Every structure is written in C-alpha cells, then in structure tokens.
Coordinates of C-alpha atoms in Angstrom, one line a residue:
Chain A
M188 CA 122.1 109.5 53.4
A189 CA 119.7 110.3 56.3
L190 CA 118.3 109.2 59.6
L191 CA 114.6 108.1 59.9
L192 CA 113.1 109.2 63.1
K193 CA 109.9 107.6 64.6
T194 CA 109.0 109.1 67.9
D195 CA 105.8 109.9 69.6
I196 CA 104.2 113.1 68.2
E197 CA 104.6 115.3 71.1
R198 CA 108.4 114.9 71.2
G199 CA 109.1 115.1 67.4
D200 CA 110.0 118.8 67.4
A201 CA 112.5 118.3 70.4
W202 CA 114.1 115.3 68.6
Q203 CA 114.5 117.2 65.4
R204 CA 116.0 120.2 67.2
A205 CA 118.3 118.0 69.3
L206 CA 119.5 116.0 66.2
H207 CA 120.3 119.0 64.2
A208 CA 122.1 120.5 67.2
A209 CA 124.3 117.4 67.5
D210 CA 125.0 117.1 63.8
P211 CA 123.7 120.0 61.7
D212 CA 124.7 118.1 58.5
M213 CA 122.7 115.1 59.1
T214 CA 119.4 114.9 57.2
V215 CA 116.5 113.9 59.4
H216 CA 113.3 112.4 58.0
D217 CA 110.1 111.9 60.1
W218 CA 108.0 108.8 60.1
P219 CA 106.2 108.0 57.8
Y220 CA 108.6 108.4 55.1
D221 CA 107.5 107.9 51.4
G222 CA 110.8 109.0 49.9
D223 CA 113.6 106.8 48.4
P224 CA 114.3 103.8 50.8
A225 CA 117.9 103.8 49.7
E226 CA 118.4 107.2 51.4
I227 CA 117.9 105.9 54.9
E228 CA 121.0 104.8 56.5
F229 CA 120.0 105.0 60.2
A230 CA 116.5 104.5 62.0
L231 CA 116.0 106.1 65.5
V232 CA 112.7 104.6 66.4
W233 CA 110.1 103.7 69.1
G234 CA 107.7 100.9 68.4
P235 CA 107.9 100.6 64.6
P236 CA 105.1 98.6 63.0
R237 CA 106.0 94.9 62.4
G238 CA 108.2 94.6 59.4
A239 CA 108.3 98.2 58.6
L240 CA 111.9 98.5 58.6
R241 CA 112.4 95.8 56.2
R242 CA 112.1 98.0 53.0
F243 CA 115.3 100.0 54.1
A244 CA 117.9 97.8 52.4
D245 CA 120.8 100.1 53.0
L246 CA 120.0 100.5 56.9
K247 CA 123.2 100.2 58.8
A248 CA 121.9 100.5 62.3
I249 CA 118.6 100.6 64.2
F250 CA 118.6 102.8 67.3
S251 CA 116.1 102.2 69.9
I252 CA 114.7 105.4 71.5
G253 CA 114.2 103.6 74.9
A254 CA 116.5 101.5 77.1
G255 CA 114.4 98.5 76.5
I256 CA 114.5 96.8 73.0
D257 CA 111.7 94.6 73.5
H258 CA 109.7 96.6 71.1
L259 CA 112.3 95.7 68.4
A260 CA 113.1 92.2 69.5
S261 CA 109.4 91.1 69.4
D262 CA 109.2 91.9 65.6
P263 CA 110.0 88.6 63.7
E264 CA 110.5 90.6 60.5
L265 CA 113.2 92.9 61.7
P266 CA 115.7 93.2 58.9
D267 CA 118.3 90.5 59.3
G268 CA 122.0 91.5 60.1
V269 CA 121.3 95.3 60.9
P270 CA 122.7 95.9 64.3
V271 CA 120.2 97.1 66.9
V272 CA 121.4 99.6 69.6
R273 CA 119.9 100.1 72.9
M274 CA 119.6 103.7 74.2
V275 CA 122.3 104.5 76.7
E276 CA 122.4 108.3 77.5
P277 CA 123.0 110.2 80.8
G278 CA 119.5 111.6 81.0
L279 CA 117.7 108.3 80.9
T280 CA 120.1 107.1 83.5
A281 CA 119.9 109.8 85.8
G282 CA 115.9 109.8 85.6
M283 CA 115.7 106.1 86.4
T284 CA 118.1 106.6 89.5
E285 CA 116.1 109.2 90.8
F286 CA 112.9 107.2 90.6
V287 CA 114.5 104.1 92.2
I288 CA 115.9 106.3 95.0
L289 CA 112.6 107.9 95.4
G290 CA 110.8 104.5 95.5
V291 CA 113.2 102.9 97.9
L292 CA 113.0 105.9 100.3
T293 CA 109.3 106.1 100.1
H294 CA 109.0 102.5 101.3
H295 CA 112.1 102.7 103.8
R296 CA 110.6 105.7 105.4
F297 CA 107.0 104.1 105.6
M298 CA 105.3 106.8 103.5
L299 CA 102.3 104.7 102.7
D300 CA 101.7 104.1 106.4
Y301 CA 102.0 107.9 107.2
A302 CA 99.7 108.7 104.1
A303 CA 97.2 106.4 105.8
Q304 CA 97.7 107.9 109.2
Q305 CA 97.3 111.4 107.6
R306 CA 94.0 110.4 106.1
T307 CA 92.7 109.5 109.5
R308 CA 94.3 112.3 111.5
I309 CA 96.6 110.0 113.6
W310 CA 99.9 111.3 114.9
R311 CA 102.0 108.3 115.5
E312 CA 105.7 107.7 114.9
I313 CA 106.7 104.4 113.3
P314 CA 110.0 103.2 114.7
Q315 CA 112.6 103.8 111.9
I316 CA 115.3 101.2 111.1
A317 CA 118.7 102.4 109.8
A318 CA 119.5 102.3 106.0
A319 CA 122.4 100.1 106.8
R320 CA 119.9 97.3 108.1
R321 CA 117.4 97.8 105.2
R322 CA 118.4 95.4 102.4
V323 CA 117.7 96.6 98.9
G324 CA 117.7 94.1 96.0
I325 CA 118.1 95.2 92.5
M326 CA 117.1 92.8 89.7
G327 CA 119.3 93.7 86.6
L328 CA 122.9 95.0 86.8
G329 CA 122.9 96.7 83.3
V330 CA 123.6 100.3 82.8
L331 CA 120.4 101.5 84.7
G332 CA 120.6 98.8 87.5
S333 CA 124.4 99.2 88.2
E334 CA 124.0 103.0 88.6
A335 CA 120.8 102.8 90.6
A336 CA 122.6 100.1 92.9
D337 CA 125.6 102.5 93.4
K338 CA 123.5 105.4 94.3
V339 CA 121.2 103.6 96.6
A340 CA 124.3 102.2 98.3
A341 CA 125.8 105.7 98.6
L342 CA 122.9 106.4 100.9
G343 CA 124.0 103.7 103.2
F344 CA 121.6 100.9 102.2
A345 CA 122.7 97.3 102.1
V346 CA 122.5 96.7 98.4
A347 CA 122.5 93.5 96.5
G348 CA 122.3 92.8 92.7
W349 CA 120.9 89.9 90.8
S350 CA 121.8 89.3 87.1
R351 CA 121.6 86.5 84.6
S352 CA 125.4 86.2 84.3
P353 CA 128.0 86.8 87.1
K354 CA 128.8 90.4 87.7
E355 CA 131.0 92.1 90.2
R356 CA 130.6 95.7 91.7
P357 CA 132.3 97.3 94.6
G358 CA 130.0 97.8 97.4
I359 CA 127.3 95.7 96.1
S360 CA 126.6 92.0 97.0
T361 CA 126.0 90.1 93.6
F362 CA 123.9 87.0 92.9
H363 CA 123.3 85.4 89.5
G364 CA 121.4 82.9 87.7
E365 CA 118.6 80.6 88.6
A366 CA 120.4 79.4 91.7
G367 CA 121.3 82.8 92.9
L368 CA 117.7 84.1 92.7
E369 CA 116.2 82.7 96.0
P370 CA 119.1 83.7 98.3
F371 CA 119.0 87.2 96.7
L372 CA 115.2 87.6 97.2
A373 CA 115.4 86.0 100.9
R374 CA 117.6 89.1 101.8
S375 CA 115.7 91.8 99.9
D376 CA 113.4 94.1 102.0
I377 CA 112.8 96.4 99.0
L378 CA 113.0 94.7 95.6
V379 CA 113.6 96.9 92.5
C380 CA 113.2 95.4 89.1
L381 CA 115.3 96.9 86.3
L382 CA 115.6 93.8 84.2
P383 CA 115.2 93.9 80.4
L384 CA 112.0 92.0 79.1
T385 CA 113.2 88.9 77.5
V386 CA 111.7 85.3 77.2
E387 CA 113.5 84.5 80.4
T388 CA 112.4 87.5 82.5
E389 CA 108.8 87.4 81.4
G390 CA 106.6 87.0 84.5
I391 CA 109.6 86.8 86.6
L392 CA 107.9 88.8 89.3
N393 CA 105.4 86.1 90.2
A394 CA 104.0 84.2 93.2
R395 CA 107.1 82.1 93.8
T396 CA 109.3 85.2 93.7
F397 CA 107.2 87.2 96.0
A398 CA 107.0 84.2 98.5
A399 CA 110.7 84.1 98.6
L400 CA 110.9 87.7 99.8
P401 CA 110.9 88.5 103.6
R402 CA 107.4 89.1 104.7
G403 CA 106.2 92.6 104.1
A404 CA 108.9 93.5 101.5
A405 CA 108.3 96.3 99.2
L406 CA 108.3 96.3 95.4
V407 CA 109.5 98.9 93.0
S408 CA 108.5 97.7 89.6
T409 CA 110.2 99.9 86.8
G410 CA 111.4 97.6 84.2
R411 CA 108.5 96.5 82.0
G412 CA 104.8 95.4 82.7
G413 CA 105.6 92.0 81.3
H414 CA 107.8 91.1 84.3
V415 CA 104.9 91.2 86.5
V416 CA 102.2 88.5 86.9
E417 CA 99.6 90.9 87.9
A418 CA 97.2 88.5 89.7
D419 CA 100.1 87.1 91.8
L420 CA 101.1 90.8 92.8
L421 CA 97.6 91.5 93.8
A422 CA 97.4 88.2 95.9
A423 CA 100.7 89.1 97.5
L424 CA 99.7 92.6 98.3
D425 CA 96.2 91.5 99.9
S426 CA 98.0 88.8 101.9
G427 CA 100.7 91.2 103.2
Q428 CA 103.5 89.3 101.8
I429 CA 104.2 92.4 99.7
G430 CA 103.8 95.3 102.1
G431 CA 103.8 98.1 99.5
A432 CA 104.5 98.6 95.9
T433 CA 105.5 101.4 93.5
L434 CA 104.3 100.5 90.1
D435 CA 105.3 102.4 87.0
V436 CA 104.8 99.6 84.3
F437 CA 101.8 97.4 83.5
R438 CA 100.9 94.6 81.0
E439 CA 98.4 96.9 79.4
E440 CA 99.3 100.6 79.0
P441 CA 97.4 102.8 79.7
L442 CA 96.4 100.8 82.7
P443 CA 92.6 100.1 82.1
P444 CA 90.3 102.0 84.7
E445 CA 89.0 98.7 85.9
S446 CA 92.5 97.6 87.2
P447 CA 92.5 97.0 90.9
F448 CA 95.9 98.5 91.2
W449 CA 94.4 102.0 90.9
A450 CA 92.5 102.0 94.2
H451 CA 94.8 99.5 96.2
P452 CA 95.9 101.2 99.5
R453 CA 99.5 99.7 99.4
V454 CA 100.2 100.8 95.7
I455 CA 101.8 103.9 94.5
L456 CA 101.0 104.2 90.8
T457 CA 102.7 106.1 88.1
P458 CA 102.0 106.2 84.3
H459 CA 105.2 104.7 83.1
V460 CA 107.3 107.9 83.9
A461 CA 110.2 106.5 85.7
S462 CA 112.6 107.5 83.1
M463 CA 112.4 109.0 79.7
T464 CA 115.0 109.4 77.1
I465 CA 116.1 113.1 77.0
P466 CA 116.3 114.2 73.2
D467 CA 119.2 116.6 73.9
S468 CA 121.6 114.2 75.6
A469 CA 120.2 111.3 73.5
A470 CA 120.9 112.9 70.3
E471 CA 124.5 113.4 71.2
A472 CA 124.9 109.8 72.2
V473 CA 123.3 108.6 68.8
V474 CA 125.4 111.1 66.7
A475 CA 128.6 109.9 68.6
N476 CA 127.7 106.3 67.8
I477 CA 127.1 107.1 64.1
R478 CA 130.6 108.9 64.0
R479 CA 132.2 105.9 65.5
L480 CA 130.6 103.6 62.8
R481 CA 131.8 106.0 60.1
A482 CA 135.3 106.1 61.5
G483 CA 135.2 102.3 61.1
Q484 CA 135.0 101.6 64.9
P485 CA 132.4 99.2 66.4
L486 CA 129.2 100.7 67.6
H487 CA 128.6 100.9 71.3
H488 CA 125.5 99.2 73.0
V489 CA 124.7 96.8 70.3
V490 CA 122.1 94.4 71.5
D491 CA 122.2 90.6 71.3
L492 CA 118.7 90.0 69.6
R493 CA 118.7 86.3 70.7
R494 CA 119.6 87.1 74.3
G495 CA 117.2 90.0 74.3
Y496 CA 119.3 92.8 75.5
Chain B
M251 CA 130.4 110.9 139.1
A252 CA 127.5 110.1 136.7
L253 CA 125.6 111.1 133.8
L254 CA 121.9 112.0 134.2
L255 CA 119.6 110.9 131.3
K256 CA 116.3 112.3 130.4
T257 CA 114.8 110.7 127.3
D258 CA 111.3 109.8 126.2
I259 CA 110.2 106.5 128.1
E260 CA 110.1 104.2 125.2
R261 CA 113.8 104.9 124.2
G262 CA 115.1 104.9 127.8
D263 CA 116.3 101.3 127.7
A264 CA 118.0 101.7 124.2
W265 CA 119.8 104.6 125.8
Q266 CA 121.0 102.9 128.8
R267 CA 122.4 100.0 126.7
A268 CA 124.0 102.2 124.2
L269 CA 125.7 104.3 126.9
H270 CA 126.8 101.2 128.6
A271 CA 128.3 99.8 125.5
A272 CA 130.0 103.1 124.7
D273 CA 131.6 103.4 128.2
P274 CA 130.9 100.6 130.7
D275 CA 132.5 102.5 133.4
M276 CA 130.1 105.5 133.4
T277 CA 127.2 105.5 135.9
V278 CA 124.0 106.5 134.1
H279 CA 121.1 107.6 136.3
D280 CA 117.5 107.9 134.9
W281 CA 115.4 111.0 135.4
P282 CA 113.8 111.7 137.8
Y283 CA 116.8 111.5 140.1
D284 CA 116.4 111.9 143.8
G285 CA 120.2 111.1 144.7
D286 CA 123.1 113.5 145.6
P287 CA 123.1 116.2 143.2
A288 CA 126.8 116.6 143.5
E289 CA 127.1 113.2 141.8
I290 CA 125.9 114.4 138.5
E291 CA 128.4 115.6 136.3
F292 CA 126.9 115.5 132.8
A293 CA 123.3 115.6 131.7
L294 CA 122.0 114.1 128.4
V295 CA 118.5 115.5 128.1
W296 CA 115.4 116.2 126.0
G297 CA 113.0 118.9 127.2
P298 CA 114.1 119.2 131.0
P299 CA 111.5 121.2 133.0
R300 CA 112.3 124.8 133.5
G301 CA 115.1 125.3 136.0
A302 CA 115.3 121.5 136.7
L303 CA 119.1 121.5 135.8
R304 CA 119.9 124.2 138.3
R305 CA 120.3 122.1 141.3
F306 CA 123.2 120.2 139.8
A307 CA 126.0 122.5 140.9
D308 CA 128.9 120.4 139.5
L309 CA 127.4 119.9 136.1
K310 CA 130.2 120.1 133.5
A311 CA 128.0 120.0 130.3
I312 CA 124.5 119.6 129.2
F313 CA 124.1 117.4 126.0
S314 CA 121.1 117.8 124.0
I315 CA 119.5 114.6 122.6
G316 CA 118.2 116.5 119.5
A317 CA 120.1 118.5 117.0
G318 CA 118.0 121.7 118.1
I319 CA 118.7 123.2 121.3
D320 CA 115.7 125.4 121.6
H321 CA 114.3 123.1 124.3
L322 CA 117.3 124.3 126.4
A323 CA 117.8 127.8 125.1
S324 CA 114.1 128.6 126.0
D325 CA 114.7 127.9 129.6
P326 CA 115.7 131.2 131.3
E327 CA 116.8 129.3 134.5
L328 CA 119.5 127.2 132.8
P329 CA 122.5 127.0 135.0
D330 CA 124.9 129.8 134.1
G331 CA 128.3 128.9 132.5
V332 CA 127.6 125.2 131.9
P333 CA 128.3 124.5 128.3
V334 CA 125.3 123.2 126.2
V335 CA 126.3 120.7 123.5
R336 CA 124.0 120.1 120.4
M337 CA 123.7 116.5 119.2
V338 CA 125.8 115.8 116.2
E339 CA 126.0 112.1 115.4
P340 CA 125.9 110.1 112.0
G341 CA 122.7 108.5 112.6
L342 CA 120.8 111.7 113.0
T343 CA 122.4 113.4 110.1
A344 CA 121.8 110.4 107.9
G345 CA 118.2 110.1 108.7
M346 CA 117.7 113.9 108.0
T347 CA 119.4 113.7 104.6
E348 CA 117.3 110.6 103.6
F349 CA 114.1 112.6 104.5
V350 CA 115.2 115.6 102.6
I351 CA 116.1 113.7 99.4
L352 CA 112.8 112.0 99.7
G353 CA 111.0 115.2 100.1
V354 CA 112.9 116.9 97.2
L355 CA 112.4 113.9 94.8
T356 CA 108.7 113.7 95.8
H357 CA 108.0 117.0 94.5
H358 CA 110.5 117.1 91.7
R359 CA 108.8 114.0 90.4
F360 CA 105.3 115.3 90.8
M361 CA 104.2 112.6 93.1
L362 CA 101.3 114.7 94.6
D363 CA 100.0 115.1 91.2
Y364 CA 100.5 111.4 90.2
A365 CA 98.6 110.5 93.5
A366 CA 95.8 112.8 92.5
Q367 CA 95.7 111.1 89.1
Q368 CA 95.7 107.6 90.7
R369 CA 92.7 108.4 92.8
T370 CA 90.8 109.5 89.6
R371 CA 92.4 106.7 87.5
I372 CA 93.9 109.1 85.1
W373 CA 96.9 107.8 83.1
R374 CA 98.8 110.9 82.1
E375 CA 102.5 111.7 81.8
I376 CA 103.5 115.1 83.3
P377 CA 106.5 116.6 81.5
Q378 CA 109.5 115.9 83.5
I379 CA 112.3 118.5 83.9
A380 CA 115.9 117.4 84.4
A381 CA 117.4 117.8 88.0
A382 CA 120.0 120.1 86.7
R383 CA 117.1 122.6 86.0
R384 CA 115.4 122.1 89.4
R385 CA 116.7 124.6 91.9
V386 CA 116.8 123.5 95.4
G387 CA 117.2 125.9 98.2
I388 CA 118.3 124.8 101.6
M389 CA 118.0 127.1 104.5
G390 CA 120.5 126.4 107.2
L391 CA 124.0 125.2 106.4
G392 CA 124.9 123.7 109.8
V393 CA 125.8 120.0 110.1
L394 CA 122.4 119.0 108.8
G395 CA 122.0 121.4 106.1
S396 CA 125.4 121.0 104.7
E397 CA 125.2 117.2 104.3
A398 CA 121.6 117.5 102.8
A399 CA 122.9 120.0 100.5
D400 CA 125.9 117.8 99.3
K401 CA 123.8 114.7 98.8
V402 CA 121.0 116.6 96.8
A403 CA 123.6 118.4 94.7
A404 CA 125.1 114.8 94.1
L405 CA 121.8 113.7 92.4
G406 CA 122.3 116.6 89.9
F407 CA 120.2 119.3 91.4
A408 CA 121.1 122.9 91.3
V409 CA 121.5 123.5 95.0
A410 CA 121.8 126.8 96.9
G411 CA 122.1 127.4 100.5
W412 CA 121.2 130.3 102.7
S413 CA 122.7 130.9 106.4
R414 CA 122.9 133.8 108.7
S415 CA 126.6 134.2 108.3
P416 CA 128.5 133.8 105.0
K417 CA 129.7 130.2 104.2
E418 CA 131.2 128.6 101.4
R419 CA 130.8 125.0 100.0
P420 CA 132.0 123.3 96.8
G421 CA 129.1 122.8 94.4
I422 CA 126.7 124.8 96.3
S423 CA 125.7 128.6 95.6
T424 CA 125.6 130.3 98.9
F425 CA 123.6 133.2 100.1
H426 CA 123.5 134.9 103.5
G427 CA 121.9 137.3 105.8
E428 CA 118.9 139.5 105.3
A429 CA 120.1 140.9 102.0
G430 CA 120.8 137.4 100.5
L431 CA 117.4 136.0 101.4
E432 CA 115.2 137.3 98.7
P433 CA 117.6 136.4 95.8
F434 CA 118.0 132.9 97.4
L435 CA 114.3 132.4 97.5
A436 CA 113.7 133.8 94.0
R437 CA 115.8 130.9 92.7
S438 CA 114.5 128.1 94.8
D439 CA 111.9 125.8 93.2
I440 CA 112.0 123.5 96.3
L441 CA 112.8 125.3 99.6
V442 CA 114.0 123.1 102.4
C443 CA 114.2 124.5 105.9
L444 CA 116.9 123.1 108.3
L445 CA 117.5 126.2 110.4
P446 CA 117.9 126.2 114.0
L447 CA 114.8 127.8 115.7
T448 CA 116.1 131.1 117.2
V449 CA 114.5 134.5 117.9
E450 CA 115.7 135.5 114.5
T451 CA 114.2 132.4 112.6
E452 CA 110.9 132.2 114.4
G453 CA 108.2 132.7 111.8
I454 CA 110.8 133.0 108.9
L455 CA 108.5 130.8 106.6
N456 CA 105.9 133.6 106.2
A457 CA 103.9 135.3 103.6
R458 CA 106.7 137.5 102.4
T459 CA 109.1 134.6 102.2
F460 CA 106.4 132.4 100.2
A461 CA 105.8 135.4 98.0
A462 CA 109.5 135.6 97.1
L463 CA 109.5 132.0 95.8
P464 CA 108.9 131.2 92.2
R465 CA 105.1 130.5 91.7
G466 CA 104.3 126.9 92.5
A467 CA 107.4 126.2 94.5
A468 CA 107.5 123.3 97.0
L469 CA 108.3 123.5 100.7
V470 CA 110.1 120.7 102.8
S471 CA 109.7 121.7 106.5
T472 CA 111.7 119.7 108.6
G473 CA 113.3 122.2 111.0
R474 CA 110.9 123.4 113.7
G475 CA 107.3 124.2 113.7
G476 CA 108.1 127.6 115.1
H477 CA 109.7 128.5 111.6
V478 CA 106.3 128.4 110.0
V479 CA 103.4 130.9 110.2
E480 CA 100.8 128.2 109.5
A481 CA 98.1 130.7 108.4
D482 CA 100.5 132.0 105.8
L483 CA 101.4 128.7 104.6
L484 CA 97.8 127.7 104.4
A485 CA 97.0 130.8 102.3
A486 CA 100.1 130.2 100.0
L487 CA 99.0 126.6 99.5
D488 CA 95.4 127.7 98.6
S489 CA 96.5 130.3 96.3
G490 CA 98.9 127.9 94.5
Q491 CA 102.0 130.1 95.3
I492 CA 103.3 127.0 97.2
G493 CA 102.5 124.1 94.9
G494 CA 103.1 121.3 97.5
A495 CA 104.5 120.9 100.9
T496 CA 106.1 118.1 102.9
L497 CA 105.5 119.1 106.5
D498 CA 107.1 117.2 109.3
V499 CA 107.1 119.8 112.1
F500 CA 104.3 122.0 113.5
R501 CA 103.6 124.7 116.0
E502 CA 101.6 122.3 118.2
E503 CA 102.5 118.7 118.4
P504 CA 100.8 116.3 118.0
L505 CA 99.1 118.4 115.4
P506 CA 95.5 118.9 116.6
P507 CA 92.8 116.9 114.7
E508 CA 91.2 120.1 113.5
S509 CA 94.2 121.5 111.8
P510 CA 93.6 122.1 108.0
F511 CA 97.0 120.6 107.1
W512 CA 95.7 117.0 107.6
A513 CA 93.2 117.0 104.8
H514 CA 95.1 119.4 102.5
P515 CA 95.4 118.0 99.1
R516 CA 98.9 119.4 98.4
V517 CA 100.3 118.5 101.8
I518 CA 102.3 115.4 102.7
L519 CA 102.2 115.3 106.6
T520 CA 104.6 113.2 108.9
P521 CA 104.5 113.3 112.7
H522 CA 107.9 114.8 113.4
V523 CA 109.8 111.7 112.3
A524 CA 112.3 113.3 109.7
S525 CA 115.1 112.3 111.9
M526 CA 115.9 110.9 115.1
T527 CA 118.9 110.5 117.3
I528 CA 120.1 107.0 117.1
P529 CA 121.2 105.8 120.7
D530 CA 124.0 103.6 119.5
S531 CA 125.8 106.2 117.4
A532 CA 124.8 109.0 119.6
A533 CA 126.1 107.4 122.8
E534 CA 129.5 107.0 121.1
A535 CA 129.6 110.7 120.1
V536 CA 128.6 111.8 123.8
V537 CA 131.2 109.5 125.4
A538 CA 133.8 110.7 122.8
N539 CA 133.1 114.3 123.8
I540 CA 133.2 113.6 127.6
R541 CA 136.5 112.0 127.0
R542 CA 137.7 115.0 125.2
L543 CA 136.7 117.1 128.3
R544 CA 138.4 114.9 130.7
A545 CA 141.7 115.1 128.5
G546 CA 141.5 118.8 128.9
Q547 CA 140.6 119.3 125.2
P548 CA 137.7 121.6 124.2
L549 CA 134.2 120.0 123.8
H550 CA 132.9 119.8 120.3
H551 CA 129.5 121.3 119.1
V552 CA 129.3 123.7 122.0
V553 CA 126.2 125.9 121.4
D554 CA 126.3 129.8 121.7
L555 CA 123.1 130.4 123.8
R556 CA 122.7 134.0 122.9
R557 CA 122.9 133.1 119.1
G558 CA 120.7 130.2 119.9
Y559 CA 122.7 127.4 118.0

C-alpha cells in the first residue's frame, strides 16, 4: 500500500525526502503513476486532472497539498465517499500570519504613500494613528484566519472577524452571516480576506462590499483570486474608496501582463506567495493523520465537500 | 511652579491637552518663556537651543520628548546636576516595534524583489525560507530594542541582540561589547539598529560592520542618522553586500534632494517616522515621574550623560 504524490515538479524531491523522513516505511509513488491502482491507499495532491483519482478504488483519503480544497471540490468526478483532508500544518499557518501582518502594517504605516514620496524626493511626515484605533477586519476564521487575527490583535490593533457561522474568540469582535457582513465591513479600516473559495464566497469582494467599507480602507487579498470581482476592485481603487491593496491572488494566474493591477500606484502585487505548504512540517502532519486512521481514529481536518471547506 | 514645554509647533496643542488631562493642577508654559525663571521646575523639551536651559536655576528635571537624548547630551552648557530623563512611554515603544516588525518582514518576504518584478510585470515565486532560519540581529537592548526583539522572536525568527554591556533576555541570544560585535554580525541576516547615539556608537554602521554581515543581509536603520556612515552604506548596497535597507534616519534631515538614497532601488526610505512620542500616553508617564519625585522617590529613566543614554 502506498501514497500517490502529485505536486509541482520543483518541489517533488523535497516532498519525497520529507515523507520518507516522516515515515521511512511508507511507499511514495510520483504522479503520473502507471502501476497497480489497488496499491494506492492515499493521495497527496495539488490540482489533479478532473476524474483522475477515480481509478484508485481502494483510496482511503485524499490530502490536499494546500489549505484550500477548491481544486478538489471543483472536480465533479471526485471519487465518492473518500474523505478529502485540507492541509493544516504549522509552516503554512506561520507563513500566512507573516504575510497578513506585513500587509496590515504596510497599510497602517502608509508605506504606499511613503513610497510615492520617495519617488518624488518629498520628506513629509504623515500623521500616524495608533494601532488601537486602526480597525482590522479578517474575513474567515478558520485555522489561518484565527491565527492571523490573534497575532494582529497582539500588536494592539482593534481586530474583528467575520465568518459564515457564529464563532467566538477572545480579544476579537466576531460577526457572522449575511446580516453581520455590513456592520463588520463598516468598522474595517484594513480588510483581510482569508475565506475558503466556495459557491457562497465567490465574488464576495465586490462593489457592494467595497462601498460598505470606510472610505480609503485597505484590502489585503490572500485567499483566492475567485473572491475578487476584479473590475469592481479597480473601480474602487480608482475612486479612492479603496485606498490601497496588497493582492497576492488573482482570477487568472499567472496574472496576464495586460492586467491593470501591475502598474496601479495603489497596489502591491505578489505572485501567490503569501503562504506555502512546507514539505517538512506538512509531511509530519499527513503521516500523523494516516496513523490516526490506521489506529481506527477519525481523520483530522476532513472537509465538508458540499459546504466547500 | 510650572513645566516648560518645548515641542514642535504642530504638536503643541496636543501636548497641552494631554498634560492638562494627566494633571489638571500643573501649570504648563509654552516655549519661548519670558516669565520668572524661578517658576520653572520641570522642562519637557525637544532640541532646546544650546545653553537655553541654564537660566532656570530651580529646574528639578529635564524630560526629553524623544527616546534619544543626544539632542540634550550634545549641549555642553546643559545645567549641571539636573537629572535628564529619557522618554519611555508605551505609545513610542509600540510604534517602534511596529516599524521594526514591518522592516523585518519586508526584507524577510523579499518585498523589494517583488516590487521590482511588479514594475516589470514578472510573475515569479522567490523560494521563501522559514522565519526560524532567518536570523535577525538587534543592536541595542534598551526599552525599544528589548521590546522589538521579543516581538520579532514571537513571530518565530531567530533573534539575537547586541549591547554595550552584558544583558540576558529569554528567547534572545545576546552578545556584547567590542568582542561580541563580529560574531553577532556574522549571524545577522537582517540587522536592526536601535542603539542610542553616543560617542561610541557614532558611525557604528560602517564598511567594517557591513563586511562582517552575511552577504546580501538587510539593514533596518531606525536609531539615529549619526550611526550610519552613508558613503559606506551606499558602497555596500551597490556591491550587494547589503541586499536591501529600510532607512528612516539620516545624517541630515530632511534628507537633501540630491542624496542618492532617494532613488536607490534597494532602499525603502521614510522621513524619520518609525516612532513618535504620543502626547496622551507620554504626558501620563511624565506626570507619574514628577509625582514620584514629589513623593521623595527616585525618578525613573534618568540618563547617564557621560555614557550618553
């Protein structure tokens, strides 16, 4: 019995090494695999072709290499009844927390404005407001959103979180559901999106959302490109309703060279690098989960495919 | 008996309000003051003219508005025997911690490189290393340096601190003195300067210092412009020995328009805004210290003028 690994080519060796270190007895086959389908017990994958996992009749679990599982949920031919497990591992969480703090501080400290002043050699202080009076709003209070919320709050910011269902978290104001969205947005000077991409959250960052924010609010978009209605974001940036944005994810990736985001003076653009699964820590998490299953315990972090996360 | 206040013009009103709120019974005179010198018991000042505090014979303490006291220590005609108190207040500390975290994360996450890629519309991931393997070195372990070191370490970075005299701090590797400088620098991928400006630290960020860092190290310079030998820094940036720098302080401020730092592609430049004393919280700290003195207790945060901090 073996694990089938489908990752990007550059990281294949690191994953092989990490999985071997985490469980030297586990056989790992690289994708594509032409051997006996019955040998494959687990799949650890990113973006498998539609229907490609169906032929493994003895598959016991599908592990997503990324935190998001939209690459799997969007496959209508995913094998029935096989649990799908989202990636939860400390490296991925820490990386996202870093990126969110960086994005929040960049806008809080007016770094886009100071960069513009630097280009024109202007030495001028912009009155700084205290973190306690800067309201950060985090959409999504899953593993990534909760950790980011805690760490941003630890820096003294006034942090609120919004999620589909009610959640409570010490030190964080929480809002939920359709009814909670507008009051949440109205108090968010810096909006961070860490939602999963689902049918419900597709296009959630749209003109109505932006209009509900305080004028000049900043956006840190690190969930999925599908959350953003890009034309609406451009209009909000051009009108000044959105004062600045850190954009890491896009509808089409790589972002086409003709996209107006590249040269927008109020946009900081990164190529989907906010956080990456780290093979070493991730392999340990996957192997621990497999051991749980073998010991007859329930798998951790199994996704509800209908809900989409 | 009264307090004499010398601040910049824009902040005068905020200081007056804050001091009144902290102690409604205290008389506060704005600079310049033409009244009876004997009425002045305390001075709360930034950059008083040389010798200008001498005429207040009954002065009991001089409070610096900033964390640094080089603006006072450099005055050879400062009244003898009057304690000089550095500014320690939570707003100033929090602001500096924010700026240091922002600077560290900016270089850790290759934001200068991603900005260059954005300008040329290149979508390319740069392999990220984990915070645990990124070695941050903080020069100066006073109030600001210690707090910054703790908060950077809390994000998972490998943090060391360097100070003149030996210090210990949980979770931070510490180095001290001339002998400790080179080993400290050799392990610092991101160097942060939060030293006081003294005769000993003037020009401490020089060619020898930069050469002792790992090649491509980043610099976050937020202490004083006098720490930096600017020609040496430019040479190190141009050779790639320093891979990037966040510079908030300069020898001459405002930085002259002809300075090559403005347009340097590896420099993020801000106009001495890393941290500011916040009148509300600072007034409380000053009033609490005055009350301590009146109650016969020793003042907190008195400076050793010979040492320079």
